[in-house]
Amino acid sequence: AQSVTQPDIHITVSEGASLELRCNYSYGATPYLFWYVQSPGQGLQLLLKYFSGDTLVQGIKGFEAEFKRSQSSFNLRKPSVHWSDAAEYFCAVGLSNTNAGKSTFGDGTTLTVKP
Amino acid sequence: ETGVTQSPTHLIKTRGQQVTLRCSSQSGHNTVSWYQQALGQGPQFIFQYYREEENGRGNFPPRFSGLQFPNYSSELNVNALELDDSALYLCASSLADRGGYEQYFGPGTRLTVT
């Protein structure tokens, strides 16, 4: 069965600083990988996804992520964090041969942004 | 195009009771998945419905059941509620025919079991 690990429970960065959130997955085949953001009291919003092709994917709100098969990682990055980026971030892996609805999620990383 | 909506927003139930949560899929989507998100954890897959039939189930007991209707709206039913059922319940819709690799989440229903 697939699994997702987000090693950092909580990260604090200063506004304007760069950000990297880590995600490691375990899955036997080519994974479908996702990053979601969840603001307090809200559902999840898709930031970006990787299915195949270019291993560096661009998402919304200035986020990008890089798929590294050799490291089983899909880390999320942003060059300059804004105060509005403070939220919870979830990495998820979906099955290759079906749709994303059966995704396995990590336990999330809470991002705090200092002024 | 309307997004995914869920009702009610909040719900308080007593242990042993039954609850029904509702989800209205995004227009044109034929697949709905339900997730349970306990406090401080990521969402856990409960089950998925595709064209009104269950299409996969996570590690949840049979007292968690669901329905999908011809208009692709959906219900999640939980019988014999336990304290550990307290969580945010999320539904997400997608379009499976075209790969459906993107799913769109509703805002969730916060269930508290006392």
PDB file of C-alpha atoms in Angstrom:
ATOM      1  CA  ALA A   1       0.000   0.000   0.000  1.00  0.00           C
ATOM      2  CA  GLN A   2       1.118   3.501  -0.671  1.00  0.00           C
ATOM      3  CA  SER A   3       2.148   5.894   2.078  1.00  0.00           C
ATOM      4  CA  VAL A   4       3.179   9.513   2.399  1.00  0.00           C
ATOM      5  CA  THR A   5       5.481  11.074   4.971  1.00  0.00           C
ATOM      6  CA  GLN A   6       5.760  14.762   5.653  1.00  0.00           C
ATOM      7  CA  PRO A   7       8.689  14.955   8.069  1.00  0.00           C
ATOM      8  CA  ASP A   8       8.085  18.524   9.220  1.00  0.00           C
ATOM      9  CA  ILE A   9       5.019  18.980  11.382  1.00  0.00           C
ATOM     10  CA  HIS A  10       5.480  22.726  11.708  1.00  0.00           C
ATOM     11  CA  ILE A  11       7.643  25.218   9.812  1.00  0.00           C
ATOM     12  CA  THR A  12       8.083  28.927  10.501  1.00  0.00           C
ATOM     13  CA  VAL A  13       9.540  31.256   7.909  1.00  0.00           C
ATOM     14  CA  SER A  14       9.822  35.016   7.629  1.00  0.00           C
ATOM     15  CA  GLU A  15       7.807  36.837   5.028  1.00  0.00           C
ATOM     16  CA  GLY A  16       9.851  37.130   1.862  1.00  0.00           C
ATOM     17  CA  ALA A  17      12.030  34.145   2.685  1.00  0.00           C
ATOM     18  CA  SER A  18      12.119  30.998   0.593  1.00  0.00           C
ATOM     19  CA  LEU A  19      10.196  27.885   1.556  1.00  0.00           C
ATOM     20  CA  GLU A  20      10.630  24.168   1.053  1.00  0.00           C
ATOM     21  CA  LEU A  21       8.177  21.607   2.406  1.00  0.00           C
ATOM     22  CA  ARG A  22       9.281  18.007   2.272  1.00  0.00           C
ATOM     23  CA  CYS A  23       7.286  15.023   1.111  1.00  0.00           C
ATOM     24  CA  ASN A  24       8.409  11.417   0.781  1.00  0.00           C
ATOM     25  CA  TYR A  25       6.201   8.714  -0.628  1.00  0.00           C
ATOM     26  CA  SER A  26       6.186   4.962  -0.837  1.00  0.00           C
ATOM     27  CA  TYR A  27       4.555   3.381  -3.840  1.00  0.00           C
ATOM     28  CA  GLY A  28       5.576   0.525  -6.109  1.00  0.00           C
ATOM     29  CA  ALA A  29       4.598   2.038  -9.441  1.00  0.00           C
ATOM     30  CA  THR A  30       4.715   5.481 -10.979  1.00  0.00           C
ATOM     31  CA  PRO A  31       2.890   7.710  -8.546  1.00  0.00           C
ATOM     32  CA  TYR A  32       0.478  10.502  -9.146  1.00  0.00           C
ATOM     33  CA  LEU A  33       1.519  13.199  -6.705  1.00  0.00           C
ATOM     34  CA  PHE A  34      -0.326  16.203  -5.402  1.00  0.00           C
ATOM     35  CA  TRP A  35       0.118  19.121  -3.072  1.00  0.00           C
ATOM     36  CA  TYR A  36      -2.919  20.698  -1.421  1.00  0.00           C
ATOM     37  CA  VAL A  37      -3.326  23.688   0.857  1.00  0.00           C
ATOM     38  CA  GLN A  38      -5.932  23.976   3.599  1.00  0.00           C
ATOM     39  CA  SER A  39      -6.726  27.222   5.353  1.00  0.00           C
ATOM     40  CA  PRO A  40      -8.494  27.119   8.722  1.00  0.00           C
ATOM     41  CA  GLY A  41     -12.100  26.049   8.357  1.00  0.00           C
ATOM     42  CA  GLN A  42     -11.692  25.403   4.651  1.00  0.00           C
ATOM     43  CA  GLY A  43     -11.550  22.408   2.370  1.00  0.00           C
ATOM     44  CA  LEU A  44      -8.457  21.468   0.436  1.00  0.00           C
ATOM     45  CA  GLN A  45      -7.295  23.392  -2.615  1.00  0.00           C
ATOM     46  CA  LEU A  46      -5.051  21.774  -5.199  1.00  0.00           C
ATOM     47  CA  LEU A  47      -1.750  23.625  -5.602  1.00  0.00           C
ATOM     48  CA  LEU A  48      -0.124  21.403  -8.200  1.00  0.00           C
ATOM     49  CA  LYS A  49       0.125  17.856  -9.471  1.00  0.00           C
ATOM     50  CA  TYR A  50       2.607  15.536 -11.111  1.00  0.00           C
ATOM     51  CA  PHE A  51       1.588  12.728 -13.426  1.00  0.00           C
ATOM     52  CA  SER A  52       4.482  12.318 -15.843  1.00  0.00           C
ATOM     53  CA  GLY A  53       6.944  14.265 -17.935  1.00  0.00           C
ATOM     54  CA  ASP A  54       8.879  17.237 -16.670  1.00  0.00           C
ATOM     55  CA  THR A  55       9.830  16.579 -13.079  1.00  0.00           C
ATOM     56  CA  LEU A  56       9.564  20.240 -12.122  1.00  0.00           C
ATOM     57  CA  VAL A  57       5.937  21.271 -12.007  1.00  0.00           C
ATOM     58  CA  GLN A  58       4.494  24.717 -11.573  1.00  0.00           C
ATOM     59  CA  GLY A  59       1.371  25.383  -9.607  1.00  0.00           C
ATOM     60  CA  ILE A  60      -0.823  28.188  -8.465  1.00  0.00           C
ATOM     61  CA  LYS A  61       0.170  30.992  -6.103  1.00  0.00           C
ATOM     62  CA  GLY A  62       3.813  30.820  -7.186  1.00  0.00           C
ATOM     63  CA  PHE A  63       4.444  27.307  -5.881  1.00  0.00           C
ATOM     64  CA  GLU A  64       6.492  24.643  -7.634  1.00  0.00           C
ATOM     65  CA  ALA A  65       7.458  21.088  -6.802  1.00  0.00           C
ATOM     66  CA  GLU A  66      10.130  18.719  -8.008  1.00  0.00           C
ATOM     67  CA  PHE A  67       9.634  14.984  -8.397  1.00  0.00           C
ATOM     68  CA  LYS A  68      12.772  12.973  -7.630  1.00  0.00           C
ATOM     69  CA  ARG A  69      12.185   9.308  -8.288  1.00  0.00           C
ATOM     70  CA  SER A  70      15.548   8.247  -6.861  1.00  0.00           C
ATOM     71  CA  GLN A  71      14.701   9.871  -3.544  1.00  0.00           C
ATOM     72  CA  SER A  72      10.959   9.102  -3.605  1.00  0.00           C
ATOM     73  CA  SER A  73      10.381  12.762  -2.907  1.00  0.00           C
ATOM     74  CA  PHE A  74       8.086  15.497  -4.120  1.00  0.00           C
ATOM     75  CA  ASN A  75       9.110  18.639  -2.275  1.00  0.00           C
ATOM     76  CA  LEU A  76       7.155  21.857  -2.516  1.00  0.00           C
ATOM     77  CA  ARG A  77       8.961  25.168  -2.910  1.00  0.00           C
ATOM     78  CA  LYS A  78       8.245  28.843  -3.109  1.00  0.00           C
ATOM     79  CA  PRO A  79      10.953  31.474  -3.621  1.00  0.00           C
ATOM     80  CA  SER A  80       9.308  34.219  -1.560  1.00  0.00           C
ATOM     81  CA  VAL A  81       6.623  33.517   1.018  1.00  0.00           C
ATOM     82  CA  HIS A  82       3.719  35.892   1.623  1.00  0.00           C
ATOM     83  CA  TRP A  83       1.835  36.212   4.889  1.00  0.00           C
ATOM     84  CA  SER A  84      -1.243  34.796   3.151  1.00  0.00           C
ATOM     85  CA  ASP A  85       0.597  31.510   2.583  1.00  0.00           C
ATOM     86  CA  ALA A  86       0.191  30.613   6.251  1.00  0.00           C
ATOM     87  CA  ALA A  87      -1.886  27.429   6.181  1.00  0.00           C
ATOM     88  CA  GLU A  88      -1.628  23.660   6.364  1.00  0.00           C
ATOM     89  CA  TYR A  89      -0.067  21.862   3.433  1.00  0.00           C
ATOM     90  CA  PHE A  90      -0.730  18.272   2.483  1.00  0.00           C
ATOM     91  CA  CYS A  91       1.119  16.018   0.101  1.00  0.00           C
ATOM     92  CA  ALA A  92      -0.829  13.128  -1.414  1.00  0.00           C
ATOM     93  CA  VAL A  93      -0.189  10.166  -3.684  1.00  0.00           C
ATOM     94  CA  GLY A  94      -2.791   8.686  -5.989  1.00  0.00           C
ATOM     95  CA  LEU A  95      -2.912   5.347  -7.724  1.00  0.00           C
ATOM     96  CA  SER A  96      -1.519   5.233 -11.232  1.00  0.00           C
ATOM     97  CA  ASN A  97      -4.263   3.298 -12.882  1.00  0.00           C
ATOM     98  CA  THR A  98      -7.300   5.120 -11.639  1.00  0.00           C
ATOM     99  CA  ASN A  99      -8.397   8.555 -10.676  1.00  0.00           C
ATOM    100  CA  ALA A 100      -7.170  10.695  -7.839  1.00  0.00           C
ATOM    101  CA  GLY A 101     -10.102   9.994  -5.597  1.00  0.00           C
ATOM    102  CA  LYS A 102      -8.389   7.257  -3.623  1.00  0.00           C
ATOM    103  CA  SER A 103      -5.442   9.360  -2.631  1.00  0.00           C
ATOM    104  CA  THR A 104      -3.331   8.722   0.426  1.00  0.00           C
ATOM    105  CA  PHE A 105      -2.410  11.874   2.302  1.00  0.00           C
ATOM    106  CA  GLY A 106       0.408  12.790   4.609  1.00  0.00           C
ATOM    107  CA  ASP A 107      -0.361  14.285   7.990  1.00  0.00           C
ATOM    108  CA  GLY A 108       0.431  17.780   6.814  1.00  0.00           C
ATOM    109  CA  THR A 109       2.868  20.577   7.556  1.00  0.00           C
ATOM    110  CA  THR A 110       1.660  23.723   9.256  1.00  0.00           C
ATOM    111  CA  LEU A 111       3.288  26.842   7.870  1.00  0.00           C
ATOM    112  CA  THR A 112       3.581  29.943  10.008  1.00  0.00           C
ATOM    113  CA  VAL A 113       4.796  33.162   8.391  1.00  0.00           C
ATOM    114  CA  LYS A 114       6.532  35.762  10.565  1.00  0.00           C
ATOM    115  CA  PRO A 115       6.196  39.421   9.594  1.00  0.00           C
TER     116      PRO A 115
ATOM    117  CA  GLU B   1     -20.051  26.378 -12.694  1.00  0.00           C
ATOM    118  CA  THR B   2     -20.699  25.721  -9.026  1.00  0.00           C
ATOM    119  CA  GLY B   3     -18.132  24.087  -6.798  1.00  0.00           C
ATOM    120  CA  VAL B   4     -18.517  21.237  -4.368  1.00  0.00           C
ATOM    121  CA  THR B   5     -20.891  21.983  -1.537  1.00  0.00           C
ATOM    122  CA  GLN B   6     -21.500  20.091   1.693  1.00  0.00           C
ATOM    123  CA  SER B   7     -24.195  20.222   4.327  1.00  0.00           C
ATOM    124  CA  PRO B   8     -24.498  20.744   7.149  1.00  0.00           C
ATOM    125  CA  THR B   9     -21.452  22.807   8.085  1.00  0.00           C
ATOM    126  CA  HIS B  10     -21.400  21.641  11.671  1.00  0.00           C
ATOM    127  CA  LEU B  11     -23.178  18.851  13.486  1.00  0.00           C
ATOM    128  CA  ILE B  12     -23.253  17.623  17.056  1.00  0.00           C
ATOM    129  CA  LYS B  13     -24.448  14.097  17.768  1.00  0.00           C
ATOM    130  CA  THR B  14     -24.517  11.751  20.715  1.00  0.00           C
ATOM    131  CA  ARG B  15     -22.697   8.443  20.831  1.00  0.00           C
ATOM    132  CA  GLY B  16     -24.828   5.668  19.353  1.00  0.00           C
ATOM    133  CA  GLN B  17     -26.820   7.960  17.079  1.00  0.00           C
ATOM    134  CA  GLN B  18     -26.822   7.922  13.302  1.00  0.00           C
ATOM    135  CA  VAL B  19     -25.825  10.793  11.002  1.00  0.00           C
ATOM    136  CA  THR B  20     -26.179  11.630   7.318  1.00  0.00           C
ATOM    137  CA  LEU B  21     -23.862  14.066   5.607  1.00  0.00           C
ATOM    138  CA  ARG B  22     -24.536  15.438   2.151  1.00  0.00           C
ATOM    139  CA  CYS B  23     -22.376  16.470  -0.757  1.00  0.00           C
ATOM    140  CA  SER B  24     -23.217  18.115  -4.041  1.00  0.00           C
ATOM    141  CA  SER B  25     -20.582  17.441  -6.688  1.00  0.00           C
ATOM    142  CA  GLN B  26     -19.129  19.971  -9.049  1.00  0.00           C
ATOM    143  CA  SER B  27     -21.178  20.228 -12.216  1.00  0.00           C
ATOM    144  CA  GLY B  28     -20.322  17.471 -14.701  1.00  0.00           C
ATOM    145  CA  HIS B  29     -18.374  15.322 -12.243  1.00  0.00           C
ATOM    146  CA  ASN B  30     -19.382  11.661 -11.953  1.00  0.00           C
ATOM    147  CA  THR B  31     -17.111  10.514  -9.134  1.00  0.00           C
ATOM    148  CA  VAL B  32     -17.223  11.429  -5.493  1.00  0.00           C
ATOM    149  CA  SER B  33     -14.841  10.436  -2.729  1.00  0.00           C
ATOM    150  CA  TRP B  34     -15.312  10.847   0.987  1.00  0.00           C
ATOM    151  CA  TYR B  35     -12.550  11.476   3.486  1.00  0.00           C
ATOM    152  CA  GLN B  36     -12.340  11.675   7.261  1.00  0.00           C
ATOM    153  CA  GLN B  37      -9.893  14.211   8.659  1.00  0.00           C
ATOM    154  CA  ALA B  38      -9.261  13.884  12.366  1.00  0.00           C
ATOM    155  CA  LEU B  39      -7.735  16.816  14.203  1.00  0.00           C
ATOM    156  CA  GLY B  40      -4.048  17.196  13.382  1.00  0.00           C
ATOM    157  CA  GLN B  41      -4.080  14.529  10.691  1.00  0.00           C
ATOM    158  CA  GLY B  42      -4.368  14.315   6.961  1.00  0.00           C
ATOM    159  CA  PRO B  43      -7.567  13.180   5.271  1.00  0.00           C
ATOM    160  CA  GLN B  44      -8.179   9.426   5.251  1.00  0.00           C
ATOM    161  CA  PHE B  45      -9.990   7.848   2.340  1.00  0.00           C
ATOM    162  CA  ILE B  46     -13.355   6.343   3.347  1.00  0.00           C
ATOM    163  CA  PHE B  47     -14.839   5.284   0.011  1.00  0.00           C
ATOM    164  CA  GLN B  48     -15.508   6.401  -3.510  1.00  0.00           C
ATOM    165  CA  TYR B  49     -18.596   6.282  -5.700  1.00  0.00           C
ATOM    166  CA  TYR B  50     -18.483   6.235  -9.468  1.00  0.00           C
ATOM    167  CA  ARG B  51     -21.718   6.422 -11.426  1.00  0.00           C
ATOM    168  CA  GLU B  52     -23.759   5.417  -8.369  1.00  0.00           C
ATOM    169  CA  GLU B  53     -21.691   2.363  -7.440  1.00  0.00           C
ATOM    170  CA  GLU B  54     -19.064   1.992  -4.745  1.00  0.00           C
ATOM    171  CA  ASN B  55     -15.672   1.994  -6.394  1.00  0.00           C
ATOM    172  CA  GLY B  56     -13.207   1.366  -3.623  1.00  0.00           C
ATOM    173  CA  ARG B  57     -13.176   1.571   0.128  1.00  0.00           C
ATOM    174  CA  GLY B  58     -10.605   2.469   2.709  1.00  0.00           C
ATOM    175  CA  ASN B  59     -10.097   0.916   6.116  1.00  0.00           C
ATOM    176  CA  PHE B  60     -13.440   1.915   7.615  1.00  0.00           C
ATOM    177  CA  PRO B  61     -16.065  -0.389   9.178  1.00  0.00           C
ATOM    178  CA  PRO B  62     -19.404  -1.178   7.504  1.00  0.00           C
ATOM    179  CA  ARG B  63     -21.234   1.290   9.718  1.00  0.00           C
ATOM    180  CA  PHE B  64     -19.822   3.877   7.312  1.00  0.00           C
ATOM    181  CA  SER B  65     -21.961   3.676   4.188  1.00  0.00           C
ATOM    182  CA  GLY B  66     -22.766   5.885   1.277  1.00  0.00           C
ATOM    183  CA  LEU B  67     -24.962   6.597  -1.687  1.00  0.00           C
ATOM    184  CA  GLN B  68     -24.538   8.421  -4.944  1.00  0.00           C
ATOM    185  CA  PHE B  69     -27.613   9.656  -6.753  1.00  0.00           C
ATOM    186  CA  PRO B  70     -28.312   9.998 -10.498  1.00  0.00           C
ATOM    187  CA  ASN B  71     -27.459  13.677 -10.322  1.00  0.00           C
ATOM    188  CA  TYR B  72     -24.127  12.597  -8.769  1.00  0.00           C
ATOM    189  CA  SER B  73     -24.838  14.159  -5.401  1.00  0.00           C
ATOM    190  CA  SER B  74     -23.845  11.909  -2.527  1.00  0.00           C
ATOM    191  CA  GLU B  75     -24.508  10.985   1.073  1.00  0.00           C
ATOM    192  CA  LEU B  76     -22.286   9.600   3.780  1.00  0.00           C
ATOM    193  CA  ASN B  77     -24.109   7.720   6.535  1.00  0.00           C
ATOM    194  CA  VAL B  78     -22.531   6.725   9.798  1.00  0.00           C
ATOM    195  CA  ASN B  79     -24.406   4.423  12.189  1.00  0.00           C
ATOM    196  CA  ALA B  80     -23.764   3.784  15.870  1.00  0.00           C
ATOM    197  CA  LEU B  81     -21.588   6.870  16.242  1.00  0.00           C
ATOM    198  CA  GLU B  82     -18.486   6.601  18.392  1.00  0.00           C
ATOM    199  CA  LEU B  83     -16.487   9.360  20.019  1.00  0.00           C
ATOM    200  CA  ASP B  84     -13.623   8.711  17.579  1.00  0.00           C
ATOM    201  CA  ASP B  85     -15.915   9.578  14.689  1.00  0.00           C
ATOM    202  CA  SER B  86     -15.531  13.231  15.635  1.00  0.00           C
ATOM    203  CA  ALA B  87     -13.749  14.752  12.651  1.00  0.00           C
ATOM    204  CA  LEU B  88     -14.020  16.931   9.587  1.00  0.00           C
ATOM    205  CA  TYR B  89     -15.665  14.980   6.771  1.00  0.00           C
ATOM    206  CA  LEU B  90     -14.648  16.049   3.305  1.00  0.00           C
ATOM    207  CA  CYS B  91     -16.088  15.090  -0.011  1.00  0.00           C
ATOM    208  CA  ALA B  92     -14.312  15.578  -3.296  1.00  0.00           C
ATOM    209  CA  SER B  93     -15.610  15.220  -6.820  1.00  0.00           C
ATOM    210  CA  SER B  94     -13.789  14.407 -10.003  1.00  0.00           C
ATOM    211  CA  LEU B  95     -14.423  13.302 -13.566  1.00  0.00           C
ATOM    212  CA  ALA B  96     -13.140   9.760 -13.902  1.00  0.00           C
ATOM    213  CA  ASP B  97     -13.814   9.286 -17.603  1.00  0.00           C
ATOM    214  CA  ARG B  98     -11.013  11.601 -18.581  1.00  0.00           C
ATOM    215  CA  GLY B  99      -8.564  10.220 -16.070  1.00  0.00           C
ATOM    216  CA  GLY B 100     -10.103  12.355 -13.410  1.00  0.00           C
ATOM    217  CA  TYR B 101      -6.825  12.905 -11.739  1.00  0.00           C
ATOM    218  CA  GLU B 102      -7.924  16.176 -10.240  1.00  0.00           C
ATOM    219  CA  GLN B 103     -10.431  16.253  -7.487  1.00  0.00           C
ATOM    220  CA  TYR B 104     -12.171  19.261  -6.057  1.00  0.00           C
ATOM    221  CA  PHE B 105     -12.943  19.387  -2.368  1.00  0.00           C
ATOM    222  CA  GLY B 106     -15.879  20.792  -0.542  1.00  0.00           C
ATOM    223  CA  PRO B 107     -15.461  22.825   2.658  1.00  0.00           C
ATOM    224  CA  GLY B 108     -16.326  19.859   4.862  1.00  0.00           C
ATOM    225  CA  THR B 109     -18.754  18.998   7.620  1.00  0.00           C
ATOM    226  CA  ARG B 110     -17.447  19.199  11.163  1.00  0.00           C
ATOM    227  CA  LEU B 111     -18.977  16.349  13.178  1.00  0.00           C
ATOM    228  CA  THR B 112     -18.704  16.313  16.948  1.00  0.00           C
ATOM    229  CA  VAL B 113     -19.789  13.194  18.822  1.00  0.00           C
ATOM    230  CA  THR B 114     -20.388  13.614  22.550  1.00  0.00           C
TER     231      THR B 114
END
